[in-house]
Short mmCIF file of C-alpha atoms and ligand atoms in Angstrom, two decimals:
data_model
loop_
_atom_site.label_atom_id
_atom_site.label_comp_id
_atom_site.label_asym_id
_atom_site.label_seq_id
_atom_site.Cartn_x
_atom_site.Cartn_y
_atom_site.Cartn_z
CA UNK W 749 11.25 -4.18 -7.45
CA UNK W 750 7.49 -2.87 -8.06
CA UNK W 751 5.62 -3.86 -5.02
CA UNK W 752 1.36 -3.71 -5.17
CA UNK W 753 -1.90 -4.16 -3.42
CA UNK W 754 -5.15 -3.36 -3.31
CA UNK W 755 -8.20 -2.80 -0.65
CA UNK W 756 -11.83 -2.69 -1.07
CA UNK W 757 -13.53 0.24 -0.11
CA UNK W 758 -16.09 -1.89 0.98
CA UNK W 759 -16.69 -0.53 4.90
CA UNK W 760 -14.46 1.06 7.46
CA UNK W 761 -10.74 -0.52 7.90
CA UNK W 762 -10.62 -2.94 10.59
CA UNK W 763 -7.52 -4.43 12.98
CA UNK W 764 -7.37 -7.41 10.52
CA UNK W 765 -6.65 -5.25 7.65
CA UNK W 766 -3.80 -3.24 9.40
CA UNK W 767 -2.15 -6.17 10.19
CA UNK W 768 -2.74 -8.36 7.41
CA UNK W 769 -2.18 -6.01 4.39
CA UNK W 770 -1.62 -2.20 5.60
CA UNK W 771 1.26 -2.50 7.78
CA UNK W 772 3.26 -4.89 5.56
CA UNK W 773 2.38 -2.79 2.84
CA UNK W 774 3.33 0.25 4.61
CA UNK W 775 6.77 -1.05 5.42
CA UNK W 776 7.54 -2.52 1.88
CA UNK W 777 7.55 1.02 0.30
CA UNK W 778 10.59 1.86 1.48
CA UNK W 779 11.82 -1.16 -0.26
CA UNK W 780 11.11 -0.59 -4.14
CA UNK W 781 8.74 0.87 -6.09
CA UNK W 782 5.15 0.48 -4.43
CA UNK W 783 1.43 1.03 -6.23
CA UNK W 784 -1.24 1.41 -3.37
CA UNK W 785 -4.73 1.47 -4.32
CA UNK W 786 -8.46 1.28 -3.19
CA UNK W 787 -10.17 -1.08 -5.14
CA UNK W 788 -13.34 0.76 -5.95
CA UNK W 789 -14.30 -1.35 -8.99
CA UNK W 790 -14.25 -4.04 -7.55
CA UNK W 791 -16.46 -3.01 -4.35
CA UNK W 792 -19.36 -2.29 -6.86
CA UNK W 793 -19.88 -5.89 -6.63
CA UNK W 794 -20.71 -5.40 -3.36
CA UNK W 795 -21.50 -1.84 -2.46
CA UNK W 796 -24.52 -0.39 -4.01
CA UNK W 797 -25.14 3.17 -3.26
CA UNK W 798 -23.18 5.43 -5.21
CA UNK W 799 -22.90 7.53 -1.91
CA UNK W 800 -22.00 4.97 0.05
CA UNK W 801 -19.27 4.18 -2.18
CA UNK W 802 -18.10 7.50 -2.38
CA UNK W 803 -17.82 8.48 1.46
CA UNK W 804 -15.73 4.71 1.76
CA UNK W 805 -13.21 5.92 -0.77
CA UNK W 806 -12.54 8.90 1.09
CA UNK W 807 -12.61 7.11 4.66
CA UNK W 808 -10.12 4.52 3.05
CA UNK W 809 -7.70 7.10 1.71
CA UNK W 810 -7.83 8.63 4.67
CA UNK W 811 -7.16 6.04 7.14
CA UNK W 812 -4.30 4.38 4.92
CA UNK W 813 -2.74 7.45 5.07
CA UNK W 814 -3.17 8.21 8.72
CA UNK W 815 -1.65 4.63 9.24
CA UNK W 816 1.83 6.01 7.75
CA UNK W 817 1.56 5.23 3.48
CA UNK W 818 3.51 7.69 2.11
CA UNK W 819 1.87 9.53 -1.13
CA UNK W 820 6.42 10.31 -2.17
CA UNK W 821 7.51 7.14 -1.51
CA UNK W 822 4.09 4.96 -2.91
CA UNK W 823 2.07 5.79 -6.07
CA UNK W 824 -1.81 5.61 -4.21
CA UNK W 825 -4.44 6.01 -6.26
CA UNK W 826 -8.11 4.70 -7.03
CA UNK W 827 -8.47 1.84 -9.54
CA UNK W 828 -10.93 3.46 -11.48
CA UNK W 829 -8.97 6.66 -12.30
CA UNK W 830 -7.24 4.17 -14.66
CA UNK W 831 -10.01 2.34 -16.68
CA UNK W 832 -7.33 0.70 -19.07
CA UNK W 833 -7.30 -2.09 -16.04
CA UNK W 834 -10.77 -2.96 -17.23
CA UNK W 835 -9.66 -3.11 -20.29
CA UNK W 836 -6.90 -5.52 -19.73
CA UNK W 837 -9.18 -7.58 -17.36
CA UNK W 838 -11.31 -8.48 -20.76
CA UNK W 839 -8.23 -9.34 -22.42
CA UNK W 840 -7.11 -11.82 -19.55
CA UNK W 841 -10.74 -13.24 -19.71
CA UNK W 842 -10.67 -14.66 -23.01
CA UNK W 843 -7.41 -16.74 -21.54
CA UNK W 844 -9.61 -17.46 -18.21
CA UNK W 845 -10.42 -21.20 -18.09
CA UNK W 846 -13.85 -21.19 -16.55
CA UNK W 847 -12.86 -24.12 -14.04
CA UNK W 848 -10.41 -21.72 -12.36
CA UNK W 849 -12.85 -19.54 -11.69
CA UNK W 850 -15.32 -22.13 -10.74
CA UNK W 851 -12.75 -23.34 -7.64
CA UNK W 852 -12.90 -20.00 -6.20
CA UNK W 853 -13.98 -19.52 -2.53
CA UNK W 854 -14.70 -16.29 -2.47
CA UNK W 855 -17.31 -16.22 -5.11
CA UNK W 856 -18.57 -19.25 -3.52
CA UNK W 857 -18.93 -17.62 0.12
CA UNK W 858 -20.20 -14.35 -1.31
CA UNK W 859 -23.03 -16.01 -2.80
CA UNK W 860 -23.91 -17.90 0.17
CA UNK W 861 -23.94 -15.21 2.36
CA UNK W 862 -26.62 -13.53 -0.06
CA UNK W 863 -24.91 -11.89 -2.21
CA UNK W 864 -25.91 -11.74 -5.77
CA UNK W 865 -24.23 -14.04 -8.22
CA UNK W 866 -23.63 -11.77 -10.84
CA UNK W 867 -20.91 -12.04 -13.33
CA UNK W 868 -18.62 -9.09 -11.74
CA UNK W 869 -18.70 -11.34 -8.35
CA UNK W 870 -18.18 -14.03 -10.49
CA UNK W 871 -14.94 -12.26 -12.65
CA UNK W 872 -13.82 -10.63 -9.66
CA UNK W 873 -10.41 -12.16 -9.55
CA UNK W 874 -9.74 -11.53 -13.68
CA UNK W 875 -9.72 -7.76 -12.86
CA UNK W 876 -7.89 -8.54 -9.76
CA UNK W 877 -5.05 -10.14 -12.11
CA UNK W 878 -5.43 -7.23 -14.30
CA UNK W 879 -5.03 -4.80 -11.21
CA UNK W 880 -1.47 -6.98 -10.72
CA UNK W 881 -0.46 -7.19 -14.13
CA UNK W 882 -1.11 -4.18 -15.26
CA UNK W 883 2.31 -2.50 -13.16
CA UNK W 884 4.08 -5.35 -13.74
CA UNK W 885 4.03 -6.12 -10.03
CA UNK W 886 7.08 -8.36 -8.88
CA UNK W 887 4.97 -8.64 -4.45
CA UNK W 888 1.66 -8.23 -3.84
CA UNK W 889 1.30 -8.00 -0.17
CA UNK W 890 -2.17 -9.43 1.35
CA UNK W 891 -3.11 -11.81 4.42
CA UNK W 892 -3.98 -14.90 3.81
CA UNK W 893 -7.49 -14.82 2.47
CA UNK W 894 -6.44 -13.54 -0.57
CA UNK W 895 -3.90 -16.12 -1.47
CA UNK W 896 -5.59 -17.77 -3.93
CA UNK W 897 -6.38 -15.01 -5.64
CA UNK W 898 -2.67 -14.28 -6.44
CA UNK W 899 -2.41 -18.19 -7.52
CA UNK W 900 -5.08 -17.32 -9.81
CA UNK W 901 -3.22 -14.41 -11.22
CA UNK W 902 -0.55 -16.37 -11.73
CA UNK W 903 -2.03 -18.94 -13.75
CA UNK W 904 -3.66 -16.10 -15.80
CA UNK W 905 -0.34 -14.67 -16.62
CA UNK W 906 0.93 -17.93 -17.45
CA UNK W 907 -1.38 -18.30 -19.87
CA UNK W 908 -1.38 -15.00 -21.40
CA UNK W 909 2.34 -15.43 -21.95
CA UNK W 910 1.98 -19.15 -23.21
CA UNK W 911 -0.15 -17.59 -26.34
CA UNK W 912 0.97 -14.54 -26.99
CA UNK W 913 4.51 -14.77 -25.77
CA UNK W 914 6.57 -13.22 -22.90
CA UNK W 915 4.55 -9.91 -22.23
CA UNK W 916 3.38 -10.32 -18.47
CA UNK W 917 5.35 -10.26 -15.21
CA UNK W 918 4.51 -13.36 -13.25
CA UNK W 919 4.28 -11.86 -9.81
CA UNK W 920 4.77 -13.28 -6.00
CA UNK W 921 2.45 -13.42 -2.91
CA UNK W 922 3.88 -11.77 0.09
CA UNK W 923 1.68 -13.17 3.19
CA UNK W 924 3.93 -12.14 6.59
CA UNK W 925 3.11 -15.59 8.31
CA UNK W 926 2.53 -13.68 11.42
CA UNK W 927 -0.54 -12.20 11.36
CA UNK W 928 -1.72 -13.36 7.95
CA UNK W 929 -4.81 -14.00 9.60
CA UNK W 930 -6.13 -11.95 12.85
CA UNK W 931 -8.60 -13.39 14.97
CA UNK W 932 -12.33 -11.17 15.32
CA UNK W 933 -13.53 -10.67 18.50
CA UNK W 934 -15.79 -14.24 18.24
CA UNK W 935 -12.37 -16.08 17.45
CA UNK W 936 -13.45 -16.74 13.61
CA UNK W 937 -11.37 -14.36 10.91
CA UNK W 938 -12.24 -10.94 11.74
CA UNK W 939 -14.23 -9.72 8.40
CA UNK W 940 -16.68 -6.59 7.81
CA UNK W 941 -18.66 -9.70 6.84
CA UNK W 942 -18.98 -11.17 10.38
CA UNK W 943 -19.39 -8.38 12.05
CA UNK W 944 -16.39 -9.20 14.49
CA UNK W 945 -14.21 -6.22 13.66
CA UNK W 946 -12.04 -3.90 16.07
CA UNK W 947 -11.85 -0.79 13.62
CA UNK W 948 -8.35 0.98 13.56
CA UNK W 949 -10.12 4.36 14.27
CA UNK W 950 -13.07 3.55 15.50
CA UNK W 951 -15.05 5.03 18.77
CA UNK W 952 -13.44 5.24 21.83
CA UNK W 953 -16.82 4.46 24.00
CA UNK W 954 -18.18 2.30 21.53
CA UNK W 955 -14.58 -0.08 20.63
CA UNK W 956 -14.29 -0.04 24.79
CA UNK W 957 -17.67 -1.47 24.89
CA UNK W 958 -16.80 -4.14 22.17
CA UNK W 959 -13.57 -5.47 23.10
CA UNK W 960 -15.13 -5.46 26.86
CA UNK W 961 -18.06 -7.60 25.51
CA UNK W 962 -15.36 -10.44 23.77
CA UNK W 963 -16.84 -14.34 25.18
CA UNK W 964 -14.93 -15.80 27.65
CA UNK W 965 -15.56 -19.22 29.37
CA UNK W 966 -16.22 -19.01 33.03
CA UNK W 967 -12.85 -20.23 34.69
CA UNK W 968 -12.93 -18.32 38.01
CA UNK W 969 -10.40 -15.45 38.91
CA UNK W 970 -7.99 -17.06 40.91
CA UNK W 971 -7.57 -19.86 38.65
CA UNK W 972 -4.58 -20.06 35.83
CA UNK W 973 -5.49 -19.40 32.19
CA UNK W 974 -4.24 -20.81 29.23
CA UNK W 975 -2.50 -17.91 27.26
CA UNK W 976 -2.51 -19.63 24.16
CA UNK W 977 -5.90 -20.62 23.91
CA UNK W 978 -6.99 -16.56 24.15
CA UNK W 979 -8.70 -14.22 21.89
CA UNK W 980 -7.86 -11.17 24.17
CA UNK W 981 -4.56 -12.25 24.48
CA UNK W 982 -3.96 -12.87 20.52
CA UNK W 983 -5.26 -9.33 20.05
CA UNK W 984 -3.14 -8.31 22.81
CA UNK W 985 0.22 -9.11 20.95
CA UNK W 986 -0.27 -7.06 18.30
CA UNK W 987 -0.89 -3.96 20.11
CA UNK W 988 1.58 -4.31 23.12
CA UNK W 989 4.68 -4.21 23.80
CA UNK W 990 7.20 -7.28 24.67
CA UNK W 991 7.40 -6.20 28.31
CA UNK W 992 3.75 -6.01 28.72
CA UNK W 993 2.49 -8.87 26.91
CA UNK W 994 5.23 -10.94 29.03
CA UNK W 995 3.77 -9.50 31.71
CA UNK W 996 0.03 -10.38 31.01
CA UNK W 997 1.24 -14.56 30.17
CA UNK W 998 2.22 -14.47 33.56
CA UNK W 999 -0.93 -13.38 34.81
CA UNK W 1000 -2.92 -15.83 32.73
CA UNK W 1001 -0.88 -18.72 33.80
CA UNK W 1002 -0.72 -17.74 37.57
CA UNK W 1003 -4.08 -16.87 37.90
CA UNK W 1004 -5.62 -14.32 40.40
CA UNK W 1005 -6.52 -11.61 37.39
CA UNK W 1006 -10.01 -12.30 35.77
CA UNK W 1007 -10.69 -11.64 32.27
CA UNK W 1008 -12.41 -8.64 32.61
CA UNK W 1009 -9.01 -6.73 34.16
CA UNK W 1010 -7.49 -8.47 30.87
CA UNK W 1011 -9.78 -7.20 28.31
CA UNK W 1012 -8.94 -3.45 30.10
CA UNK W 1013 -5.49 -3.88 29.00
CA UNK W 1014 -6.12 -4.79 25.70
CA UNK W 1015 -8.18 -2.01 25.16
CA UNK W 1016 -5.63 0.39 27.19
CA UNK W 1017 -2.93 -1.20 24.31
CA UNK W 1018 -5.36 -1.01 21.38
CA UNK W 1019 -5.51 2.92 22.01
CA UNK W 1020 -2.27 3.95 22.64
CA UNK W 1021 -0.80 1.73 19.85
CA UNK W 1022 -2.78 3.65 17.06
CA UNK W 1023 -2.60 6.99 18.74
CA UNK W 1024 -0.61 8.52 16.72
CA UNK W 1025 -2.22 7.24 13.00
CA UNK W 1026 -5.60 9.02 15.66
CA UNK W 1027 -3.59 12.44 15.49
CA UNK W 1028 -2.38 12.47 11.81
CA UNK W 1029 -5.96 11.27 10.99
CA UNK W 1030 -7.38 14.17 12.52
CA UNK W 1031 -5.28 16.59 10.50
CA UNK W 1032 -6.06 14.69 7.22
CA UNK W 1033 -9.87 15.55 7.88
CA UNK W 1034 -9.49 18.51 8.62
CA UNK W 1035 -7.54 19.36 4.83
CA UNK W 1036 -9.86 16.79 2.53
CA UNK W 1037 -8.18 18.68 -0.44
CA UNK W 1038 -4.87 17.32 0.11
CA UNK W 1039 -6.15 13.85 0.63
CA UNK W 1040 -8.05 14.24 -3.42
CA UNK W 1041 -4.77 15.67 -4.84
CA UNK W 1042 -2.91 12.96 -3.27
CA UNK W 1043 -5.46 10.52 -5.25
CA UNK W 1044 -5.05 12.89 -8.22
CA UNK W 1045 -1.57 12.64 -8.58
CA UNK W 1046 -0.81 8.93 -7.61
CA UNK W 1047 -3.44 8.12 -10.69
CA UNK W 1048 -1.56 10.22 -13.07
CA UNK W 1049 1.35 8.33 -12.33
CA UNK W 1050 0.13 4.52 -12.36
CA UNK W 1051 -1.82 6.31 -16.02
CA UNK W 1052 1.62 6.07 -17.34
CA UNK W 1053 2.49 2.75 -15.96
CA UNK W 1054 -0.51 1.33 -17.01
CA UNK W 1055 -0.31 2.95 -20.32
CA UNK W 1056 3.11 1.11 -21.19
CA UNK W 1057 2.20 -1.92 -19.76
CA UNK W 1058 -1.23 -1.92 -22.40
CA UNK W 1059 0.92 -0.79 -25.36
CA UNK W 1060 2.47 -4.05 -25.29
CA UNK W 1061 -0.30 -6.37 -24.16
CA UNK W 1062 -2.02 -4.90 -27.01
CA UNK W 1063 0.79 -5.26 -29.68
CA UNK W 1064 1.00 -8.95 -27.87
CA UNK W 1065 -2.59 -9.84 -29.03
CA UNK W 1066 -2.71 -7.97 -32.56
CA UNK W 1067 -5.39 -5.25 -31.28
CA UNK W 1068 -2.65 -2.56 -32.23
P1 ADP P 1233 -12.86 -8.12 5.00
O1 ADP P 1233 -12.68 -9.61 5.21
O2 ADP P 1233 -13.10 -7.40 6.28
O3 ADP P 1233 -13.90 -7.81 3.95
P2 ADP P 1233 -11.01 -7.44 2.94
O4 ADP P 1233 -11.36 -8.69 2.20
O5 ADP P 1233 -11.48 -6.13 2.39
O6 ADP P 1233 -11.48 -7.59 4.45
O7 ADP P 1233 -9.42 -7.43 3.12
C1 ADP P 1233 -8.54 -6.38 2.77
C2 ADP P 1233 -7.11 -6.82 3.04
O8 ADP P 1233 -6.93 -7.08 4.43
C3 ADP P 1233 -6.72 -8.12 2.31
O9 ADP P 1233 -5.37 -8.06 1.94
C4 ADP P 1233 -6.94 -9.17 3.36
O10 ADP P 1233 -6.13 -10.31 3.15
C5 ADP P 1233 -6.53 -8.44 4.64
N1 ADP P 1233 -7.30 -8.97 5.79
C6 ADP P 1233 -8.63 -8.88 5.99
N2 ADP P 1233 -9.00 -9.47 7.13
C7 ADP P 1233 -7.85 -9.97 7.69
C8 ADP P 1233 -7.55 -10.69 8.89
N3 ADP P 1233 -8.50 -11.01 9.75
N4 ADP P 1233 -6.27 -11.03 9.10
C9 ADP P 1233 -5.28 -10.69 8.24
N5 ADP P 1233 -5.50 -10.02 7.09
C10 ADP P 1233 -6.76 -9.65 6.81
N1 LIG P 1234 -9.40 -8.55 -3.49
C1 LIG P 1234 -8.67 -7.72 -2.56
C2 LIG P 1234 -9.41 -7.75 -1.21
O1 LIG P 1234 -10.58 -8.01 -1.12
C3 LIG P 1234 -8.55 -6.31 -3.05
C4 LIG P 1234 -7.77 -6.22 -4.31
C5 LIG P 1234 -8.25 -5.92 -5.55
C6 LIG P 1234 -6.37 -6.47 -4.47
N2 LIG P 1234 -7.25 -5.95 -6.45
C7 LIG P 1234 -6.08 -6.28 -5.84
C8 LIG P 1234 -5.35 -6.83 -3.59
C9 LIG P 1234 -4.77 -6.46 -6.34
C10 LIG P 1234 -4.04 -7.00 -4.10
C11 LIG P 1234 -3.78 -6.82 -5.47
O2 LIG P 1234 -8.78 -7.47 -0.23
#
């Protein structure tokens, strides 16, 4: 089983992202063969400053590492150290009915946040297909904002294979219901893009000061709170454990705690939990060299992938 995904180097990793895509990702390569990689073509539609750019790569492969991906066991690597993907992404747009395109959301919300509507924005999810197809990838593992992306890639492959016969793996969505979509500190989805985030590694003064700052309404002290109707206590059950987040429902529902003491435990949680992805971080930086030869290798590896993958696609359509 060839397992895949992707992440935009796009800004520093977030909460959202370790739950919705890193973890699952990060458990799923013990289960087959897995292709990790940061999606750095697909940020210039986005990310404009070559430096910029650069110093996100690095910050990405670090932190995914720190979190526990495993450069034996997964094949990580940046998408353009294999250009064939563009390639292949031209190929899949001549298949590309414009109206699937057209329904997608994200091109629609990029563009209304101010984004401009180039054609890359607009093509982003061919090259995502061709990121998919390209290592035959059986599970891509994202949360649930990408979900209609991997429909998309779907009906791309279906297509492909409808003219030019049975040359593309038609892969499957893996979205762990659970946490497919993690709440921001304002309650919406956190996103870079709202500014709502709880970064994995970020400052401890400065994430303190955030998660301390979270809107509450004003339902006094003493009075029972509605644990299901919480931001801090969603957060909360992600980062602690059973006993303690048993623990803190009781205190919402018999009131007598206020929400301040709350958002202390979160943050108390928060730290601890990624500790330890803290101390391996801190070695990483310290050795950047290891972190580019891990890059170096995984992209000789998904080279050859690719490169078998392409010899057929390219018999497929008569271009060889
Ligand atoms: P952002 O919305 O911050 O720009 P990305 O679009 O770069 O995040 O997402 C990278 C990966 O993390 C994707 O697989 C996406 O589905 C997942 N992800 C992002 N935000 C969340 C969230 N709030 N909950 C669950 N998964 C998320
Ligand atoms: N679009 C994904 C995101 O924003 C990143 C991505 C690019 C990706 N190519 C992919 C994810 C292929 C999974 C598979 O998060």
């Amino acid at each position: 089983m060839r397992i895949l995904s992707g992440i935009q180097p796009s800004g520093r990793l977030h909460v959202g992202n370790y739950f919705g895509m890193m973890d699952p990702a990060i458990h799923l390569q013990d289960d087959g063969e897995a292709f990790y990689f940061i999606a750095d073509y697909h940020s210039l539609t986005t990310v404009h400053s070559p430096e910029e750019l650069r110093e996100n790569v690095h910050n990405v492969a670090v932190d995914f590492l720190a979190c526990g991906l495993d450069p034996i066991k997964a094949t990580f690597f940046r998408q353009s150290d294999v250009p064939a993907v563009a390639e292949l992404s031209w190929l899949l747009s001549t298949v590309t009915p414009m109206g699937l395109l057209e329904r997608c959301h994200s091109y629609k919300d990029k563009t209304a946040r101010g984004h401009e509507a180039t054609h890359g924005l607009f093509a982003y999810p061919v090259l995502m297909a061709a990121d998919i197809l390209i290592y035959d990838s059986d599970i891509v593992p994202v949360g649930e904002d990408q979900k209609q992306h991997l429909e998309v890639t779907r009906d791309i492959a279906l297509k492909f294979n409808n003219r030019f016969g049975e040359v593309l793996v038609i892969p499957k969505p893996k979205i762990r219901e659970v946490n497919a979509k993690v709440p921001g500190l304002d309650g919406k989805k956190m996103s870079k893009s709202y500014g709502n985030t709880l970064e994995i590694f970020g400052d401890e003064k400065a994430t303190r000061k955030k998660i301390m700052s979270i809107v509450t309404d004003s339902t006094p002290v003493e009075a029972p709170k509605d644990p299901a109707d919480s931001i801090i206590m969603d957060l909360y059950r992600l980062v602690a454990s059973d006993a303690e987040i048993a623990t803190m429902e009781n205190d919402f529902k018999t009131g007598g705690c206020g929400y301040g003491d709350f958002k202390k435990r979160l943050f108390s949680a928060y730290w601890e939990f990624f500790k330890p992805m803290r101390e391996r971080r801190e070695e990483l930086l310290a050795d950047p060299g290891q972190v580019d030869k891990i890059l170096r290798q995984g992209a000789s590896r998904a080279r050859e992938t690719a490169a078998k993958t392409m010899e057929r696609v390219r018999k497929a359509c008569g271009i060889q």
